[in-house]
């Protein structure tokens, strides 16, 4: 009898222990629940007029739109709302670069002068040439913007091709290419010009053939149609007219949608039916460790980067937050950010239509915290 009672007590103790453990080990939250919680925080923190966020978490894709597509519309942004992705355009430019390098049509170390217009002059630094890889990593010694131009002009409409190449003939580099990194929109426009000349195609056609059409990105363009202009989100502050942005061909002129950006982001992350692209490691390869550079300027908007890639920046792990690959953008009343942890198959694209009180850091910090929460949610 005593033996039987002892056995019952042991079984009861084991059951209590199991139940206790079950109570302190909650089931993972739904990706949509985590996304909605952080999206609300980001929306309030940025004081956005409108906001759209696309999240990929393994096999799940979650979209959230908050605020208004345009002031007074009372319509939330949707997956097909057209936005300016601004400097995230640079990531698509390096996407084209890697595709052309993979096919042997260009090489990363080709000098820019090889693809310059006939008769154009490209400056050097004591014999050191600007190379395509320098343009792709902000290490060419070029300024952030070309000097001059009309004040208060719309974004991404100046300088056009001939203007920037005429200016380059008389420009002086700020440093020897490859020794420093200093953020340059101008450099990426020269890169797109060079890629177009190397391929013998207009750059918009090149981007469409190599990147957007294969990924099904039907609303990604430099020349929006009337229908796309009707779907363009309108910020409360610094809105620019819906017009072609071919001047900023490589640096910031791309119009897109959250749906298209989700399709583009998916190539870097593995999911059932969507294996990671074989080119993803090359697209996101880091070229310069920060420690190898004499100076780094303008690259730490979302947090301190410890390495610079082709458009992409690498932020090291910090506490619970995993290492991130990220890129920021802004212009025409929009703020944009993309960040991901390919190791955990988590990525986030966000776009904010600004008000006069909007701030960038609540957006980038909030996204980084969202990724941390999604990664932590899957840990045992």
Short mmCIF file of C-alpha atoms in Angstrom, two decimals, residues 14-354:
data_model
loop_
_atom_site.label_atom_id
_atom_site.label_comp_id
_atom_site.label_asym_id
_atom_site.label_seq_id
_atom_site.Cartn_x
_atom_site.Cartn_y
_atom_site.Cartn_z
CA UNK A 14 5.92 14.81 -12.17
CA UNK A 15 2.56 16.06 -13.48
CA UNK A 16 2.82 19.23 -11.36
CA UNK A 17 6.34 19.83 -12.63
CA UNK A 18 5.23 19.36 -16.24
CA UNK A 19 2.28 21.72 -15.81
CA UNK A 20 4.44 24.33 -14.13
CA UNK A 21 6.92 24.24 -17.00
CA UNK A 22 4.10 24.47 -19.52
CA UNK A 23 2.77 27.57 -17.75
CA UNK A 24 6.11 29.43 -17.93
CA UNK A 25 6.80 28.46 -21.55
CA UNK A 26 4.11 30.29 -23.54
CA UNK A 27 3.37 29.46 -27.17
CA UNK A 28 4.96 31.76 -29.75
CA UNK A 29 2.92 34.80 -30.67
CA UNK A 30 1.51 35.18 -34.15
CA UNK A 31 3.69 37.23 -36.48
CA UNK A 32 0.67 39.45 -37.16
CA UNK A 33 0.24 40.20 -33.44
CA UNK A 34 3.87 41.23 -33.02
CA UNK A 35 3.80 43.26 -36.22
CA UNK A 36 0.63 45.14 -35.25
CA UNK A 37 1.99 45.95 -31.80
CA UNK A 38 5.23 47.44 -33.12
CA UNK A 39 3.54 49.10 -36.09
CA UNK A 40 1.27 51.04 -33.72
CA UNK A 41 4.30 52.16 -31.70
CA UNK A 42 6.21 53.23 -34.80
CA UNK A 43 3.23 55.08 -36.25
CA UNK A 44 2.75 57.08 -33.06
CA UNK A 45 6.49 57.66 -32.60
CA UNK A 46 7.07 58.95 -36.12
CA UNK A 47 3.91 61.09 -36.11
CA UNK A 48 3.30 59.87 -39.62
CA UNK A 49 0.55 61.01 -41.94
CA UNK A 50 0.48 57.51 -43.42
CA UNK A 51 2.58 54.39 -43.00
CA UNK A 52 2.91 51.00 -44.66
CA UNK A 53 4.96 48.07 -43.40
CA UNK A 54 5.66 44.70 -45.04
CA UNK A 55 7.09 41.92 -42.87
CA UNK A 56 8.51 38.56 -43.92
CA UNK A 57 8.93 36.05 -41.11
CA UNK A 58 9.88 32.66 -42.54
CA UNK A 59 6.83 31.43 -44.45
CA UNK A 60 4.62 34.29 -43.23
CA UNK A 61 4.16 37.64 -44.90
CA UNK A 62 2.26 40.35 -43.01
CA UNK A 63 1.19 43.78 -44.25
CA UNK A 64 -0.08 46.67 -42.14
CA UNK A 65 -1.20 50.12 -43.31
CA UNK A 66 -1.91 52.96 -40.87
CA UNK A 67 -2.94 56.57 -41.26
CA UNK A 68 -4.10 57.98 -44.59
CA UNK A 69 -2.99 57.64 -48.19
CA UNK A 70 -3.37 61.42 -48.51
CA UNK A 71 -4.52 64.14 -46.09
CA UNK A 72 -8.24 63.90 -45.42
CA UNK A 73 -8.81 60.69 -47.42
CA UNK A 74 -9.54 58.49 -44.38
CA UNK A 75 -8.21 55.59 -46.47
CA UNK A 76 -5.45 53.43 -45.01
CA UNK A 77 -2.44 52.69 -47.25
CA UNK A 78 -2.72 49.34 -49.02
CA UNK A 79 -0.31 46.84 -50.51
CA UNK A 80 -0.71 48.56 -53.89
CA UNK A 81 -0.25 52.13 -52.62
CA UNK A 82 2.53 53.76 -54.65
CA UNK A 83 5.41 55.26 -52.67
CA UNK A 84 8.82 56.77 -53.29
CA UNK A 85 11.43 54.37 -51.95
CA UNK A 86 14.09 57.11 -52.24
CA UNK A 87 17.59 55.84 -51.45
CA UNK A 88 16.48 52.21 -51.27
CA UNK A 89 16.73 52.62 -55.06
CA UNK A 90 20.50 52.22 -54.58
CA UNK A 91 19.98 48.59 -53.56
CA UNK A 92 18.29 47.92 -56.89
CA UNK A 93 21.17 49.62 -58.71
CA UNK A 94 23.65 47.26 -57.07
CA UNK A 95 21.24 44.41 -57.88
CA UNK A 96 21.71 45.31 -61.56
CA UNK A 97 25.49 45.59 -61.04
CA UNK A 98 25.73 42.08 -59.58
CA UNK A 99 23.59 40.60 -62.35
CA UNK A 100 25.81 42.17 -65.02
CA UNK A 101 28.97 41.05 -63.21
CA UNK A 102 27.58 37.51 -62.93
CA UNK A 103 27.10 37.42 -66.71
CA UNK A 104 30.58 38.84 -67.34
CA UNK A 105 29.36 42.06 -68.96
CA UNK A 106 31.11 44.17 -66.30
CA UNK A 107 33.63 43.60 -63.54
CA UNK A 108 33.51 45.28 -60.14
CA UNK A 109 36.97 46.77 -60.60
CA UNK A 110 36.29 48.21 -64.05
CA UNK A 111 37.15 51.94 -64.14
CA UNK A 112 34.23 54.31 -64.58
CA UNK A 113 36.10 55.87 -67.52
CA UNK A 114 35.55 52.65 -69.53
CA UNK A 115 31.81 53.35 -69.60
CA UNK A 116 31.88 57.15 -69.78
CA UNK A 117 30.23 58.97 -72.69
CA UNK A 118 32.50 59.65 -75.64
CA UNK A 119 34.85 62.52 -74.85
CA UNK A 120 33.90 62.65 -71.15
CA UNK A 121 36.64 63.26 -68.57
CA UNK A 122 36.71 61.27 -65.30
CA UNK A 123 38.97 62.65 -62.54
CA UNK A 124 41.52 60.52 -60.72
CA UNK A 125 43.44 60.86 -57.46
CA UNK A 126 47.16 60.75 -58.19
CA UNK A 127 46.53 58.06 -60.78
CA UNK A 128 43.96 56.11 -58.72
CA UNK A 129 40.78 55.66 -60.79
CA UNK A 130 37.15 55.58 -59.74
CA UNK A 131 35.98 52.00 -60.17
CA UNK A 132 32.46 50.60 -60.28
CA UNK A 133 32.87 49.06 -56.83
CA UNK A 134 33.77 52.51 -55.46
CA UNK A 135 30.55 53.98 -56.81
CA UNK A 136 28.56 51.09 -55.30
CA UNK A 137 30.10 51.57 -51.84
CA UNK A 138 30.18 55.38 -51.54
CA UNK A 139 33.99 55.23 -51.69
CA UNK A 140 34.63 57.09 -54.99
CA UNK A 141 35.54 60.46 -53.46
CA UNK A 142 32.47 62.21 -54.93
CA UNK A 143 30.25 64.67 -53.01
CA UNK A 144 26.84 63.73 -51.66
CA UNK A 145 25.09 65.94 -54.23
CA UNK A 146 26.23 67.83 -57.31
CA UNK A 147 26.67 71.51 -56.43
CA UNK A 148 24.21 74.02 -57.85
CA UNK A 149 20.68 73.59 -59.10
CA UNK A 150 17.49 75.52 -58.42
CA UNK A 151 16.42 75.87 -54.81
CA UNK A 152 13.17 74.20 -53.68
CA UNK A 153 12.92 72.08 -56.82
CA UNK A 154 11.02 68.74 -56.75
CA UNK A 155 13.09 65.75 -55.67
CA UNK A 156 14.90 63.38 -58.04
CA UNK A 157 14.60 65.55 -61.17
CA UNK A 158 18.12 67.10 -61.23
CA UNK A 159 20.87 66.77 -62.39
CA UNK A 160 20.09 64.96 -65.61
CA UNK A 161 22.65 62.78 -67.42
CA UNK A 162 24.40 65.47 -69.46
CA UNK A 163 24.57 67.89 -66.55
CA UNK A 164 26.33 65.50 -64.20
CA UNK A 165 28.85 64.31 -66.81
CA UNK A 166 29.67 67.90 -67.76
CA UNK A 167 30.24 68.71 -64.09
CA UNK A 168 32.44 65.64 -63.59
CA UNK A 169 34.97 66.85 -66.18
CA UNK A 170 35.96 69.69 -63.85
CA UNK A 171 35.45 67.97 -60.49
CA UNK A 172 38.12 67.11 -57.95
CA UNK A 173 37.85 63.99 -55.84
CA UNK A 174 37.64 64.40 -52.06
CA UNK A 175 39.98 61.47 -51.38
CA UNK A 176 41.65 58.50 -53.03
CA UNK A 177 38.93 56.02 -54.12
CA UNK A 178 38.59 53.07 -51.77
CA UNK A 179 40.26 54.70 -48.75
CA UNK A 180 37.23 56.44 -47.21
CA UNK A 181 33.46 56.14 -47.37
CA UNK A 182 31.27 59.24 -47.64
CA UNK A 183 27.61 59.01 -48.61
CA UNK A 184 27.08 60.01 -52.25
CA UNK A 185 23.83 60.07 -54.21
CA UNK A 186 25.75 61.36 -57.20
CA UNK A 187 27.98 58.29 -57.30
CA UNK A 188 25.03 55.95 -57.74
CA UNK A 189 23.68 57.96 -60.67
CA UNK A 190 27.07 57.62 -62.39
CA UNK A 191 26.96 53.89 -61.60
CA UNK A 192 23.57 53.50 -63.29
CA UNK A 193 24.84 55.47 -66.30
CA UNK A 194 27.85 53.16 -66.54
CA UNK A 195 25.74 49.99 -66.29
CA UNK A 196 23.42 51.26 -69.01
CA UNK A 197 26.34 51.94 -71.33
CA UNK A 198 27.97 48.58 -70.56
CA UNK A 199 24.77 46.70 -71.39
CA UNK A 200 23.80 48.87 -74.35
CA UNK A 201 20.29 49.41 -72.95
CA UNK A 202 18.46 52.31 -71.29
CA UNK A 203 18.77 51.84 -67.54
CA UNK A 204 14.99 51.54 -66.85
CA UNK A 205 14.84 48.69 -69.39
CA UNK A 206 17.87 47.07 -67.77
CA UNK A 207 16.31 47.24 -64.28
CA UNK A 208 13.04 45.85 -65.63
CA UNK A 209 14.73 42.97 -67.51
CA UNK A 210 17.11 41.88 -64.74
CA UNK A 211 15.22 42.67 -61.55
CA UNK A 212 11.62 43.81 -61.50
CA UNK A 213 10.04 41.65 -64.21
CA UNK A 214 11.54 38.33 -62.99
CA UNK A 215 10.29 39.11 -59.47
CA UNK A 216 6.82 40.20 -60.62
CA UNK A 217 7.25 43.82 -59.50
CA UNK A 218 4.59 45.34 -61.75
CA UNK A 219 4.39 48.76 -60.07
CA UNK A 220 8.12 49.55 -59.75
CA UNK A 221 9.07 52.31 -62.16
CA UNK A 222 10.71 55.71 -62.79
CA UNK A 223 7.79 56.89 -64.95
CA UNK A 224 4.49 56.32 -63.15
CA UNK A 225 1.30 55.99 -65.17
CA UNK A 226 -1.83 58.06 -64.42
CA UNK A 227 -3.23 55.08 -62.50
CA UNK A 228 -0.06 54.79 -60.42
CA UNK A 229 -0.06 58.53 -59.73
CA UNK A 230 -3.64 58.17 -58.45
CA UNK A 231 -2.34 55.56 -55.99
CA UNK A 232 0.67 57.62 -54.85
CA UNK A 233 0.65 58.35 -51.13
CA UNK A 234 0.73 62.10 -50.45
CA UNK A 235 2.67 63.33 -47.39
CA UNK A 236 1.57 66.38 -45.44
CA UNK A 237 5.00 67.98 -45.89
CA UNK A 238 7.47 68.33 -48.80
CA UNK A 239 5.34 66.40 -51.29
CA UNK A 240 6.70 66.48 -54.86
CA UNK A 241 4.60 66.15 -58.03
CA UNK A 242 4.08 62.68 -59.47
CA UNK A 243 6.47 62.93 -62.39
CA UNK A 244 9.28 60.98 -64.02
CA UNK A 245 12.41 60.73 -61.89
CA UNK A 246 14.88 59.58 -64.53
CA UNK A 247 17.41 62.16 -63.36
CA UNK A 248 17.99 60.19 -60.14
CA UNK A 249 18.28 56.97 -62.10
CA UNK A 250 20.56 55.11 -59.72
CA UNK A 251 20.29 57.00 -56.46
CA UNK A 252 16.69 57.59 -55.46
CA UNK A 253 14.13 57.83 -58.25
CA UNK A 254 12.30 54.51 -57.94
CA UNK A 255 8.55 54.44 -57.30
CA UNK A 256 7.25 51.14 -55.92
CA UNK A 257 4.59 49.59 -53.65
CA UNK A 258 4.74 47.59 -50.40
CA UNK A 259 3.68 44.51 -52.39
CA UNK A 260 6.52 44.92 -54.88
CA UNK A 261 9.03 45.61 -52.10
CA UNK A 262 7.93 42.41 -50.39
CA UNK A 263 8.60 40.51 -53.62
CA UNK A 264 12.02 42.13 -53.91
CA UNK A 265 12.89 41.46 -50.25
CA UNK A 266 11.88 37.79 -50.55
CA UNK A 267 14.92 37.00 -52.74
CA UNK A 268 17.15 37.42 -49.66
CA UNK A 269 15.06 35.15 -47.41
CA UNK A 270 14.12 31.47 -47.59
CA UNK A 271 10.50 30.34 -47.49
CA UNK A 272 8.55 27.35 -48.73
CA UNK A 273 8.31 27.78 -52.50
CA UNK A 274 10.65 30.79 -52.38
CA UNK A 275 14.26 29.65 -51.91
CA UNK A 276 16.83 32.33 -51.26
CA UNK A 277 18.33 33.63 -54.50
CA UNK A 278 21.76 32.17 -55.36
CA UNK A 279 22.91 35.77 -55.92
CA UNK A 280 21.82 36.96 -52.46
CA UNK A 281 25.23 36.41 -50.81
CA UNK A 282 26.89 38.47 -53.57
CA UNK A 283 24.23 41.18 -53.41
CA UNK A 284 24.69 41.59 -49.66
CA UNK A 285 28.43 40.98 -49.46
CA UNK A 286 30.32 43.42 -47.24
CA UNK A 287 33.22 45.07 -49.10
CA UNK A 288 34.86 47.30 -46.49
CA UNK A 289 35.14 46.56 -42.77
CA UNK A 290 34.88 49.91 -41.02
CA UNK A 291 38.28 49.33 -39.44
CA UNK A 292 39.92 49.26 -42.90
CA UNK A 293 38.79 52.80 -43.79
CA UNK A 294 40.39 56.12 -42.89
CA UNK A 295 37.00 57.78 -42.38
CA UNK A 296 33.30 56.92 -42.58
CA UNK A 297 30.74 59.68 -43.07
CA UNK A 298 26.95 59.58 -43.35
CA UNK A 299 26.46 55.84 -42.93
CA UNK A 300 25.16 55.55 -39.34
CA UNK A 301 21.60 56.86 -39.65
CA UNK A 302 19.93 53.69 -38.30
CA UNK A 303 22.80 52.75 -35.98
CA UNK A 304 26.56 52.34 -36.14
CA UNK A 305 27.60 50.21 -39.12
CA UNK A 306 30.68 48.02 -38.75
CA UNK A 307 30.94 47.19 -42.48
CA UNK A 308 29.92 48.74 -45.79
CA UNK A 309 28.60 46.72 -48.70
CA UNK A 310 27.13 47.57 -52.08
CA UNK A 311 24.37 49.84 -50.82
CA UNK A 312 23.79 47.58 -47.82
CA UNK A 313 25.24 48.27 -44.38
CA UNK A 314 25.98 45.71 -41.66
CA UNK A 315 25.10 46.39 -38.04
CA UNK A 316 26.59 43.93 -35.53
CA UNK A 317 24.48 42.01 -33.02
CA UNK A 318 23.72 43.99 -29.87
CA UNK A 319 22.33 42.09 -26.89
CA UNK A 320 19.14 40.33 -27.97
CA UNK A 321 19.12 42.08 -31.33
CA UNK A 322 20.64 39.97 -34.12
CA UNK A 323 23.11 41.31 -36.65
CA UNK A 324 21.24 43.27 -39.32
CA UNK A 325 21.67 44.26 -42.95
CA UNK A 326 19.96 47.58 -43.55
CA UNK A 327 19.48 50.67 -45.70
CA UNK A 328 17.72 53.98 -45.07
CA UNK A 329 16.09 56.42 -47.47
CA UNK A 330 14.20 59.69 -47.56
CA UNK A 331 12.95 62.37 -49.94
CA UNK A 332 9.83 64.02 -51.33
CA UNK A 333 8.08 63.76 -47.97
CA UNK A 334 8.84 60.04 -47.51
CA UNK A 335 11.04 58.14 -45.08
CA UNK A 336 11.96 54.54 -45.92
CA UNK A 337 13.88 51.74 -44.26
CA UNK A 338 14.63 48.11 -44.98
CA UNK A 339 16.32 45.81 -42.50
CA UNK A 340 16.69 42.06 -42.30
CA UNK A 341 18.31 39.12 -40.60
CA UNK A 342 18.81 36.62 -43.44
CA UNK A 343 20.11 34.06 -40.95
CA UNK A 344 16.67 34.00 -39.30
CA UNK A 345 14.66 34.63 -42.50
CA UNK A 346 13.17 37.83 -41.12
CA UNK A 347 12.94 41.09 -43.05
CA UNK A 348 10.99 44.35 -42.81
CA UNK A 349 10.27 47.13 -45.31
CA UNK A 350 8.63 50.32 -44.03
CA UNK A 351 7.62 53.60 -45.61
CA UNK A 352 6.31 56.69 -43.82
CA UNK A 353 4.56 59.67 -45.39
CA UNK A 354 5.74 62.58 -43.28
#
